[in-house]
Coordinates of N, CA and C and ligand atoms in Angstrom, one line a residue:
X148 N 0.7 -0.5 -0.1 CA 0.0 -0.1 -0.3 C 0.9 1.2 -0.1
X149 N 0.4 2.5 -0.3 CA 1.0 3.4 -1.1 C 0.5 4.3 -0.9
X150 N 0.4 5.9 -0.7 CA 0.3 6.5 -0.6 C 0.8 7.8 -2.0
X151 N -0.6 7.9 -3.1 CA -0.2 7.8 -4.3 C 0.2 9.5 -4.6
X152 N -1.1 10.2 -3.5 CA -0.9 11.7 -3.8 C -1.9 12.4 -2.2
X153 N -1.6 12.9 -1.6 CA -1.5 13.0 -0.2 C -3.7 12.8 0.1
X154 N -3.8 11.2 0.2 CA -5.3 11.2 0.5 C -6.0 10.2 -0.5
X155 N -4.7 10.0 -1.3 CA -4.8 9.2 -2.0 C -4.4 7.0 -2.7
X156 N -4.7 6.3 -1.8 CA -4.3 5.7 -1.7 C -3.6 4.7 -2.8
X157 N -2.4 3.0 -2.8 CA -2.9 2.0 -4.6 C -2.7 1.2 -3.0
X158 N -3.5 0.2 -3.8 CA -2.9 -1.3 -3.1 C -2.9 -2.4 -4.8
X159 N -3.2 -3.5 -4.6 CA -3.1 -4.2 -5.4 C -4.6 -4.7 -5.7
X160 N -5.8 -4.1 -5.5 CA -7.0 -3.3 -5.7 C -6.9 -2.7 -6.4
X161 N -6.0 -1.3 -6.6 CA -6.9 0.2 -7.0 C -6.1 1.2 -6.3
X162 N -6.6 2.3 -7.0 CA -6.8 3.6 -6.2 C -7.7 3.2 -4.5
X163 N -8.4 3.5 -3.5 CA -8.2 4.0 -2.4 C -8.4 5.5 -2.6
X164 N -10.0 5.8 -1.5 CA -10.2 7.2 -1.0 C -10.5 7.4 0.7
X165 N -10.5 7.4 1.6 CA -11.0 7.8 3.1 C -12.8 8.0 2.5
X166 N -13.4 7.5 2.9 CA -14.8 7.3 3.5 C -14.7 9.0 3.9
X167 N -15.7 10.1 3.5 CA -16.5 10.8 4.1 C -17.6 10.1 5.1
X168 N -18.6 8.9 4.3 CA -19.3 9.2 5.5 C -19.3 7.5 5.3
X169 N -18.8 7.0 6.0 CA -19.0 5.5 6.8 C -19.7 5.2 6.5
X170 N -20.0 3.7 6.1 CA -20.4 2.5 5.8 C -21.7 3.0 4.5
X171 N -21.8 3.8 3.5 CA -22.2 4.9 2.7 C -21.5 4.3 1.0
X172 N -22.7 3.2 0.1 CA -21.4 3.2 -0.7 C -22.4 3.9 -2.2
X173 N -21.6 4.7 -3.0 CA -22.6 5.6 -3.9 C -22.9 4.4 -5.5
X174 N -21.3 4.3 -5.7 CA -21.2 3.5 -6.7 C -21.6 2.1 -7.2
X175 N -21.3 1.1 -6.0 CA -21.6 -0.2 -5.5 C -20.1 -0.3 -5.2
X176 N -18.5 0.6 -4.9 CA -18.1 0.4 -4.9 C -17.8 -0.9 -3.6
X177 N -15.8 -1.1 -3.2 CA -15.8 -1.8 -1.8 C -15.9 -0.9 -0.9
X178 N -15.9 -1.4 0.0 CA -15.9 -0.7 1.6 C -14.5 -1.9 1.8
X179 N -13.4 -0.9 2.5 CA -11.8 -1.2 3.5 C -11.9 -0.9 4.2
X180 N -11.7 -1.9 5.4 CA -10.6 -1.0 6.2 C -9.5 -1.4 7.0
X181 N -9.1 -0.5 6.6 CA -7.1 0.2 6.6 C -6.9 0.7 8.4
X182 N -6.3 -0.3 8.8 CA -6.0 0.6 10.4 C -7.1 1.5 10.8
X183 N -8.4 0.2 11.3 CA -9.1 1.8 11.7 C -10.7 2.9 10.4
X184 N -9.6 2.4 9.4 CA -10.6 4.3 9.2 C -10.9 3.0 7.4
X185 N -11.4 3.4 7.0 CA -13.3 2.7 6.1 C -12.7 3.2 4.8
X186 N -12.2 2.7 3.4 CA -12.3 3.3 2.3 C -12.6 2.5 0.8
X187 N -12.5 3.7 0.4 CA -12.9 3.3 -0.5 C -12.5 2.9 -2.5
X188 N -13.2 1.7 -3.0 CA -12.2 1.7 -3.9 C -13.1 2.8 -4.6
X189 N -12.4 3.5 -5.9 CA -12.1 4.6 -6.9 C -11.6 2.9 -7.8
X190 N -12.7 3.3 -9.2 CA -13.0 2.6 -10.1 C -12.5 3.6 -11.3
X191 N -10.6 3.2 -12.3 CA -10.8 3.7 -13.3 C -11.1 3.4 -14.0
X192 N -12.5 2.8 -15.1 CA -13.5 1.8 -15.5 C -14.4 3.4 -15.5
X193 N -14.5 3.9 -14.2 CA -15.6 4.4 -14.3 C -15.6 5.7 -13.6
X194 N -14.1 6.4 -13.7 CA -13.9 8.0 -13.1 C -12.6 8.6 -14.3
X195 N -13.1 10.0 -14.7 CA -11.7 9.4 -15.5 C -10.8 10.6 -14.7
X196 N -11.4 10.9 -13.4 CA -9.9 11.0 -12.4 C -8.7 10.1 -12.1
X197 N -9.3 9.0 -11.9 CA -9.1 7.9 -11.4 C -8.2 7.2 -12.9
X198 N -9.0 7.1 -14.2 CA -8.2 6.3 -15.0 C -7.2 7.5 -14.9
X199 N -7.2 8.4 -15.0 CA -6.2 10.0 -14.7 C -4.8 9.0 -14.5
X200 N -4.9 9.1 -12.6 CA -4.1 9.0 -12.0 C -3.3 7.9 -12.6
X201 N -4.3 6.8 -12.9 CA -3.7 5.5 -13.7 C -3.2 6.2 -14.2
X202 N -2.3 6.2 -14.7 CA -3.0 6.3 -16.1 C -0.7 7.3 -16.0
X203 N -0.9 7.6 -14.9 CA 0.6 8.5 -14.8 C 0.1 9.7 -14.6
X204 N -1.0 11.0 -14.5 CA -0.9 11.5 -14.0 C -0.1 12.3 -12.3
X205 N 0.0 14.0 -12.9 CA 2.1 13.6 -12.0 C 1.6 14.8 -11.0
X206 N 0.3 15.7 -11.4 CA -0.2 16.6 -10.7 C -1.5 17.0 -10.0
X207 N -2.1 17.1 -8.5 CA -3.1 16.4 -8.5 C -3.3 17.3 -7.5
X208 N -4.6 18.3 -7.4 CA -4.6 19.7 -6.9 C -5.5 19.8 -5.6
X209 N -5.8 19.0 -4.9 CA -7.3 18.7 -4.1 C -6.3 18.1 -2.9
X210 N -6.7 19.2 -2.6 CA -5.5 19.0 -0.5 C -7.7 18.6 0.4
X211 N -6.6 19.4 1.5 CA -7.8 19.3 1.8 C -8.7 20.6 2.4
X212 N -8.7 21.4 1.8 CA -9.3 22.8 1.6 C -10.3 22.8 0.8
X213 N -9.3 22.2 0.0 CA -9.9 23.0 -1.8 C -11.6 22.8 -2.5
X214 N -11.6 23.6 -2.9 CA -12.6 24.9 -3.5 C -12.8 24.1 -4.8
X215 N -13.8 23.1 -5.1 CA -13.6 23.2 -6.4 C -15.3 23.6 -7.8
X216 N -14.6 23.9 -8.9 CA -16.7 23.8 -9.6 C -16.4 22.9 -10.4
X217 N -17.5 22.0 -10.6 CA -17.1 20.9 -11.0 C -18.1 20.8 -12.2
X218 N -17.9 20.4 -13.5 CA -19.0 20.5 -15.0 C -19.9 19.4 -15.4
X219 N -21.0 18.7 -15.0 CA -20.6 18.0 -15.8 C -21.2 16.6 -14.3
X220 N -21.6 16.4 -13.5 CA -21.4 15.6 -12.3 C -22.3 14.7 -12.7
X221 N -23.2 14.1 -13.5 CA -23.7 12.7 -13.6 C -24.5 12.8 -12.5
X222 N -24.1 11.6 -11.8 CA -24.8 11.1 -10.0 C -23.5 11.6 -9.7
X223 N -22.2 11.5 -9.7 CA -21.4 11.2 -8.4 C -21.1 10.3 -8.4
X224 N -19.9 9.6 -9.3 CA -19.2 8.5 -9.3 C -17.5 9.9 -8.4
X225 N -17.1 10.3 -9.9 CA -15.6 11.1 -9.8 C -15.6 12.4 -8.1
X226 N -17.4 13.2 -8.4 CA -17.2 13.6 -7.1 C -17.1 13.1 -6.3
X227 N -18.2 12.3 -5.5 CA -17.6 11.6 -4.6 C -16.6 11.2 -3.8
X228 N -15.2 10.8 -4.7 CA -14.1 10.8 -5.0 C -13.5 12.1 -4.9
X229 N -13.6 13.0 -5.2 CA -13.5 14.8 -4.6 C -13.9 14.8 -3.5
X230 N -14.6 14.7 -3.2 CA -15.6 15.1 -2.0 C -14.6 14.5 -0.9
X231 N -14.4 12.6 -0.6 CA -13.6 12.7 0.4 C -12.3 12.7 0.2
X232 N -11.5 13.7 -0.4 CA -10.0 14.0 -0.3 C -10.5 15.7 0.4
X233 N -11.5 17.0 -0.3 CA -11.9 18.4 -0.1 C -11.9 18.4 1.4
X234 N -12.0 17.4 2.2 CA -12.9 17.1 3.7 C -13.6 18.7 3.7
X235 N -12.6 19.4 4.0 CA -12.8 21.8 4.4 C -12.7 22.0 3.5
X236 N -13.0 21.1 2.2 CA -12.7 22.2 1.5 C -14.7 22.7 0.8
X237 N -15.2 22.7 -0.4 CA -16.2 23.1 -1.3 C -16.1 22.2 -2.4
X238 N -17.5 21.5 -3.1 CA -17.4 20.9 -4.7 C -18.9 21.5 -4.8
X239 N -18.5 22.6 -5.7 CA -20.0 23.2 -6.1 C -19.8 22.5 -7.6
X240 N -20.4 21.6 -7.7 CA -21.4 20.8 -8.9 C -22.4 21.3 -9.5
X241 N -21.8 21.0 -11.5 CA -23.3 21.2 -12.0 C -23.7 20.5 -13.0
X242 N -24.7 20.1 -13.1 CA -25.5 18.5 -14.1 C -26.1 19.6 -14.8
X243 N -26.9 19.1 -15.4 CA -28.3 20.2 -15.8 C -29.2 18.4 -16.9
X244 N -29.0 18.2 -17.0 CA -30.1 16.1 -16.8 C -30.8 15.7 -15.1
X245 N -32.0 16.6 -15.4 CA -33.0 15.8 -14.1 C -32.1 14.5 -13.1
X246 N -32.6 13.9 -14.4 CA -33.0 12.1 -14.5 C -31.4 12.4 -13.4
X247 N -30.6 12.6 -13.6 CA -29.1 12.7 -13.3 C -28.9 12.8 -11.5
X248 N -29.7 13.9 -11.5 CA -29.8 15.5 -10.7 C -30.3 14.2 -9.3
X249 N -31.3 14.0 -10.4 CA -31.8 12.9 -8.5 C -30.9 12.1 -8.3
X250 N -31.3 11.2 -9.1 CA -29.1 10.7 -7.9 C -28.2 10.8 -7.4
X251 N -28.3 12.2 -8.0 CA -26.9 13.1 -7.1 C -26.9 13.7 -6.0
X252 N -29.2 13.8 -6.3 CA -29.3 14.8 -5.1 C -29.1 14.5 -3.7
X253 N -29.3 12.1 -3.7 CA -29.2 11.4 -2.0 C -27.6 11.2 -2.2
X254 N -26.5 11.6 -2.7 CA -25.1 11.8 -3.1 C -24.5 13.2 -1.5
X255 N -25.4 13.9 -2.3 CA -25.1 15.5 -1.7 C -25.3 14.9 -1.1
X256 N -26.6 15.3 -1.1 CA -27.2 16.0 1.0 C -26.6 14.6 1.6
X257 N -25.8 13.7 1.7 CA -24.7 13.0 2.6 C -23.9 13.4 2.9
X258 N -23.4 14.2 1.5 CA -21.4 14.6 1.7 C -22.0 16.1 1.8
X259 N -21.1 17.1 3.2 CA -22.1 18.5 4.2 C -20.6 19.3 2.3
X260 N -19.5 18.8 1.7 CA -18.9 19.9 1.2 C -19.8 19.5 -0.2
X261 N -20.5 19.1 -0.9 CA -21.3 19.2 -2.1 C -22.1 20.0 -2.1
X262 N -21.8 21.2 -3.2 CA -23.2 22.1 -3.4 C -23.9 21.1 -4.9
X263 N -25.1 20.6 -4.7 CA -25.7 20.0 -5.8 C -26.3 21.7 -6.8
X264 N -26.1 22.3 -7.7 CA -26.3 23.1 -9.2 C -27.3 21.7 -10.6
X265 N -28.4 22.4 -10.1 CA -29.0 22.5 -12.0 C -28.7 23.5 -12.8
X266 N -27.9 23.6 -13.5 CA -27.4 23.7 -14.7 C -27.2 23.7 -15.7
X267 N -27.0 25.0 -16.5 CA -26.1 24.6 -18.4 C -24.4 25.3 -18.0
X268 N -23.8 24.3 -18.3 CA -22.1 24.8 -18.0 C -22.0 26.0 -19.0
X269 N -23.0 25.8 -20.1 CA -22.7 26.7 -21.1 C -23.1 28.1 -20.5
X270 N -23.8 28.2 -19.0 CA -24.5 29.6 -19.2 C -24.7 30.0 -17.2
X271 N -22.5 30.4 -17.8 CA -22.7 30.5 -15.8 C -22.7 31.6 -14.7
X272 N -23.6 32.2 -15.9 CA -24.1 33.5 -14.8 C -24.8 33.6 -14.5
X273 N -25.7 32.1 -14.7 CA -27.5 31.9 -14.3 C -26.8 31.1 -12.7
X274 N -25.5 31.1 -12.2 CA -24.9 29.6 -10.3 C -23.8 30.7 -10.5
X275 N -23.6 31.7 -10.9 CA -23.0 33.2 -10.0 C -23.2 33.3 -9.1
X276 N -24.0 33.3 -8.1 CA -24.6 33.4 -7.2 C -24.4 32.5 -6.4
X277 N -23.9 30.9 -6.7 CA -23.7 29.9 -5.6 C -22.7 29.3 -5.8
X278 N -21.7 30.3 -6.7 CA -19.9 29.5 -6.6 C -19.3 30.5 -6.3
X279 N -18.0 30.7 -5.2 CA -17.9 31.2 -5.8 C -15.9 31.9 -6.5
X280 N -14.5 31.4 -5.6 CA -13.1 32.3 -6.2 C -13.1 30.3 -6.0
X281 N -13.1 29.8 -7.7 CA -12.6 27.9 -7.4 C -10.9 27.7 -7.6
X282 N -9.8 27.0 -6.2 CA -8.6 26.7 -6.7 C -8.6 25.9 -7.8
X283 N -9.7 25.4 -8.5 CA -10.0 23.6 -9.5 C -11.1 24.2 -10.5
X284 N -11.6 24.1 -10.9 CA -12.8 24.1 -12.2 C -11.9 22.2 -13.2
X285 N -12.9 21.3 -12.9 CA -12.7 19.9 -13.5 C -14.0 20.3 -14.0
X286 N -13.7 19.6 -15.5 CA -15.1 19.4 -16.8 C -14.9 18.4 -17.2
X287 N -16.0 17.7 -17.2 CA -16.0 16.3 -17.8 C -18.0 16.2 -18.3
X288 N -17.9 17.5 -20.0 CA -19.5 16.9 -20.1 C -20.1 15.9 -21.8
X289 N -19.3 16.0 -21.9 CA -19.4 14.5 -22.5 C -19.6 16.3 -23.8
X290 N -19.3 16.7 -24.3 CA -20.9 18.0 -24.9 C -19.6 18.6 -26.5
X291 N -20.3 18.5 -27.9 CA -19.3 19.5 -28.5 C -19.0 20.8 -27.9
X292 N -18.6 21.8 -28.0 CA -17.4 22.8 -27.2 C -16.4 23.1 -26.5
X293 N -15.8 21.7 -26.0 CA -15.9 21.6 -24.5 C -15.3 22.1 -24.1
X294 N -14.6 23.0 -25.2 CA -12.9 23.7 -24.0 C -13.5 25.2 -24.0
X295 N -14.6 25.4 -25.2 CA -14.9 26.4 -25.0 C -15.8 26.7 -23.5
X296 N -16.6 25.6 -23.6 CA -17.7 25.8 -22.3 C -16.4 25.6 -21.3
X297 N -15.1 25.5 -21.1 CA -14.2 25.3 -19.7 C -14.1 27.3 -19.7
X298 N -13.4 27.5 -21.1 CA -14.1 29.4 -21.3 C -13.9 30.1 -20.9
X299 N -16.0 29.8 -21.0 CA -16.6 31.0 -20.4 C -16.5 30.8 -18.5
X300 N -16.4 29.6 -17.9 CA -15.6 29.5 -16.2 C -15.1 29.8 -15.8
X301 N -13.7 30.0 -16.0 CA -12.7 30.2 -15.8 C -13.1 31.4 -14.7
X302 N -14.3 32.9 -15.0 CA -13.7 33.8 -14.3 C -14.2 33.8 -12.3
X303 N -14.3 31.6 -13.0 CA -14.5 31.2 -11.0 C -12.7 31.2 -11.4
X304 N -12.3 30.3 -11.6 CA -11.5 30.0 -11.1 C -9.6 31.3 -10.4
X305 N -9.4 31.4 -9.8 CA -8.5 32.0 -9.3 C -6.9 32.2 -10.4
X306 N -6.4 33.0 -9.9 CA -5.0 33.0 -11.1 C -3.9 32.0 -10.2
X307 N -3.9 31.2 -10.8 CA -2.4 29.7 -10.5 C -2.3 28.8 -10.2
X308 N -4.9 29.0 -10.0 CA -6.0 27.7 -10.1 C -5.7 26.3 -11.5
X309 N -5.7 25.6 -11.0 CA -5.6 23.8 -11.7 C -7.7 24.4 -12.1
X310 N -7.0 23.5 -13.9 CA -8.1 23.5 -14.8 C -7.8 21.5 -15.1
X311 N -9.2 21.2 -15.3 CA -8.5 19.5 -15.4 C -10.5 19.1 -16.2
X312 N -9.8 19.2 -18.1 CA -10.8 18.6 -18.7 C -10.6 17.4 -19.4
X313 N -11.6 16.4 -19.7 CA -11.5 15.6 -19.8 C -12.3 15.5 -21.2
X314 N -11.7 15.4 -22.0 CA -11.9 15.5 -23.8 C -12.3 14.5 -24.3
X315 N -14.0 14.1 -24.9 CA -14.3 13.6 -25.2 C -14.3 13.2 -26.6
X316 N -13.0 13.4 -28.2 CA -13.5 13.4 -29.6 C -14.4 13.6 -30.0
X317 N -15.5 12.3 -29.9 CA -16.4 11.4 -30.3 C -17.6 12.5 -29.8
X318 N -17.4 13.3 -29.3 CA -18.8 14.8 -28.8 C -18.1 15.9 -29.5
X319 N -17.2 15.1 -30.1 CA -16.8 17.2 -30.9 C -16.6 16.5 -32.0
X320 N -16.6 15.3 -33.0 CA -16.2 15.6 -34.1 C -16.3 14.1 -34.1
X321 N -17.1 13.3 -34.6 CA -17.0 11.3 -35.0 C -16.0 11.6 -36.2
X322 N -15.5 12.7 -37.4 CA -15.9 12.4 -38.4 C -13.8 12.7 -38.9
X323 N -14.0 13.0 -37.6 CA -11.9 13.9 -37.2 C -11.3 12.8 -36.8
X324 N -10.2 12.8 -36.9 CA -8.7 11.6 -36.2 C -9.3 13.0 -34.8
X325 N -9.0 11.9 -33.7 CA -8.8 12.5 -32.7 C -7.8 13.5 -31.9
X326 N -6.8 12.6 -32.3 CA -6.1 13.7 -32.1 C -5.3 14.9 -32.5
X327 N -6.6 15.3 -34.1 CA -6.8 16.1 -34.1 C -7.7 17.3 -33.0
X328 N -8.5 16.5 -33.3 CA -9.8 16.5 -31.9 C -8.5 17.7 -30.8
X329 N -8.2 17.4 -30.1 CA -7.2 16.6 -29.2 C -7.0 18.1 -29.3
X330 N -5.9 18.9 -30.4 CA -5.1 20.0 -30.7 C -5.9 21.3 -30.6
X331 N -7.8 20.9 -31.2 CA -8.2 22.6 -31.7 C -8.7 22.6 -30.5
X332 N -9.5 21.4 -29.8 CA -9.4 22.2 -28.1 C -8.8 22.6 -27.3
X333 N -7.8 21.6 -27.4 CA -6.6 22.6 -26.5 C -6.0 23.9 -26.7
X334 N -6.0 24.7 -28.5 CA -5.3 26.0 -28.5 C -6.5 26.8 -28.3
X335 N -8.4 26.3 -28.3 CA -9.4 27.3 -27.7 C -8.3 27.4 -26.2
X336 N -7.6 26.8 -25.5 CA -7.9 27.4 -23.9 C -6.3 27.9 -23.8
X337 N -5.5 27.5 -25.2 CA -4.3 28.4 -25.1 C -4.3 30.1 -24.4
X338 N -5.0 30.2 -24.8 CA -4.4 31.4 -24.7 C -5.0 32.1 -23.1
X339 N -5.1 31.0 -21.9 CA -5.7 31.9 -20.8 C -4.8 30.9 -20.0
X340 N -5.1 29.6 -20.5 CA -4.0 28.3 -19.6 C -2.8 27.8 -20.2
X341 N -2.5 27.8 -19.2 CA -0.8 26.9 -19.4 C -0.8 25.7 -18.9
X342 N -1.1 24.4 -20.8 CA -1.4 23.7 -19.7 C -0.1 22.3 -19.8
X343 N -0.5 22.2 -18.6 CA 0.5 21.3 -18.3 C 0.7 20.0 -18.4
X344 N 0.1 19.0 -18.3 CA -0.1 17.9 -18.5 C -1.1 17.4 -19.8
X345 N -1.6 16.3 -21.2 CA -2.3 16.2 -22.0 C -1.9 14.2 -21.4
X346 N -3.0 14.0 -20.9 CA -3.0 12.0 -20.4 C -3.5 11.9 -21.1
X347 N -2.9 10.5 -22.1 CA -4.0 9.5 -22.5 C -4.5 8.7 -21.8
X348 N -5.8 8.5 -21.7 CA -6.8 7.8 -20.5 C -7.9 6.2 -21.0
X349 N -6.7 6.2 -22.8 CA -7.5 5.9 -23.2 C -7.8 3.8 -23.2
X350 N -7.2 3.8 -22.1 CA -6.7 2.6 -21.6 C -7.6 2.0 -20.5
X351 N -8.8 3.3 -19.9 CA -9.7 3.3 -19.8 C -10.7 3.0 -20.9
X352 N -10.9 4.8 -20.7 CA -11.9 4.9 -22.2 C -11.5 6.2 -23.6
X353 N -12.4 4.7 -24.5 CA -11.4 5.0 -26.0 C -11.2 6.5 -26.3
X354 N -10.6 7.1 -27.0 CA -10.7 8.1 -27.8 C -11.0 9.4 -26.8
X355 N -9.7 9.7 -25.6 CA -11.1 10.9 -24.7 C -9.0 11.2 -24.0
X356 N -9.0 12.2 -24.3 CA -8.0 13.1 -23.6 C -7.4 13.7 -22.1
X357 N -6.6 13.7 -21.5 CA -7.4 14.9 -19.9 C -6.1 15.9 -20.4
X358 N -7.0 16.7 -19.7 CA -5.8 17.8 -20.1 C -6.1 18.6 -18.7
X359 N -4.2 18.8 -18.4 CA -4.3 19.5 -17.3 C -4.1 20.8 -17.2
X360 N -3.8 22.0 -16.8 CA -3.2 23.2 -16.6 C -3.4 24.6 -15.9
X361 N -3.0 25.6 -15.9 CA -3.0 26.7 -14.4 C -3.2 27.6 -15.2
X362 N -4.5 28.1 -14.5 CA -4.2 29.7 -14.9 C -3.4 30.6 -15.2
X363 N -3.2 31.9 -16.1 CA -1.9 32.5 -15.9 C -2.5 33.8 -15.1
Ligands
SAM663 C1 -19.1 11.6 -18.8 S1 -20.8 12.9 -18.2 C2 -19.8 13.2 -16.3 C3 -19.3 11.6 -15.1 C4 -19.6 12.2 -13.9 N1 -17.8 13.1 -14.2 C5 -18.1 11.4 -13.2 O1 -17.3 11.1 -13.5 O2 -18.5 11.0 -12.3 C6 -21.2 13.8 -18.4 C7 -22.5 14.1 -17.8 O3 -22.3 16.1 -18.8 C8 -23.2 16.1 -17.9 N2 -23.8 17.4 -19.3 C9 -23.9 17.6 -20.4 N3 -23.4 18.8 -21.3 C10 -24.1 19.7 -19.8 C11 -23.7 21.2 -19.9 N4 -23.4 22.3 -20.8 N5 -24.4 21.4 -18.4 C12 -24.1 19.8 -17.4 N6 -24.3 19.7 -17.9 C13 -23.6 18.5 -19.1 C14 -24.4 14.5 -18.9 O4 -26.1 15.3 -18.4 C15 -23.9 14.1 -18.8 O5 -23.7 13.8 -16.5

């Protein structure tokens, strides 16, 4: 067992985070007792952040006090692990599908640091009153114009804060070579963000790229 990032353990079972809400599961993950604390397995086939860690991610901007804006929370799989890490922080989560939000509300009710927002990530002014300045903007919306959506949300991010963008090539253009789609999306970020890492998470999610950067 070793700690790959603060709060993230790795053993032969894979990645683990310490459960903020002991005794509860979010997506059928395993619960393990380690030295008297409960940990949850973190599945890289269900969470692109876990797949990025497994694929060699070097920077990991989540600590106890981190404030996160999470765009595209779905039912809360990845959010729940960030919530395990940002124990004294906030994870403000935007999701526009009412069906996903219904399940996500059960997850967020149990987690004091999670703020669910039913909204469209393309319209940040609608939820600005519920989101302060954040340290990280994490986006996984599987839509066209993915980098453009992230740029619209950059006013929430402090200077020097991190962006993490999951790009799904096929949601942008099924006819183009994924590498060309990834390049074009990175070019949209380039005027605002110093891109520090580009992780190919294709071993877990076909035609996906995971981009990390820092706001200038
Ligand atoms: C791939 S899923 C997210 C999975 C989730 N990030 C996880 O790892 O647990 C993409 C989600 O983004 C949501 N979404 C897509 N476009 C959106 C938008 N413009 N605003 C808010 N949510 C959006 C979808 O409804 C869907 O739930």
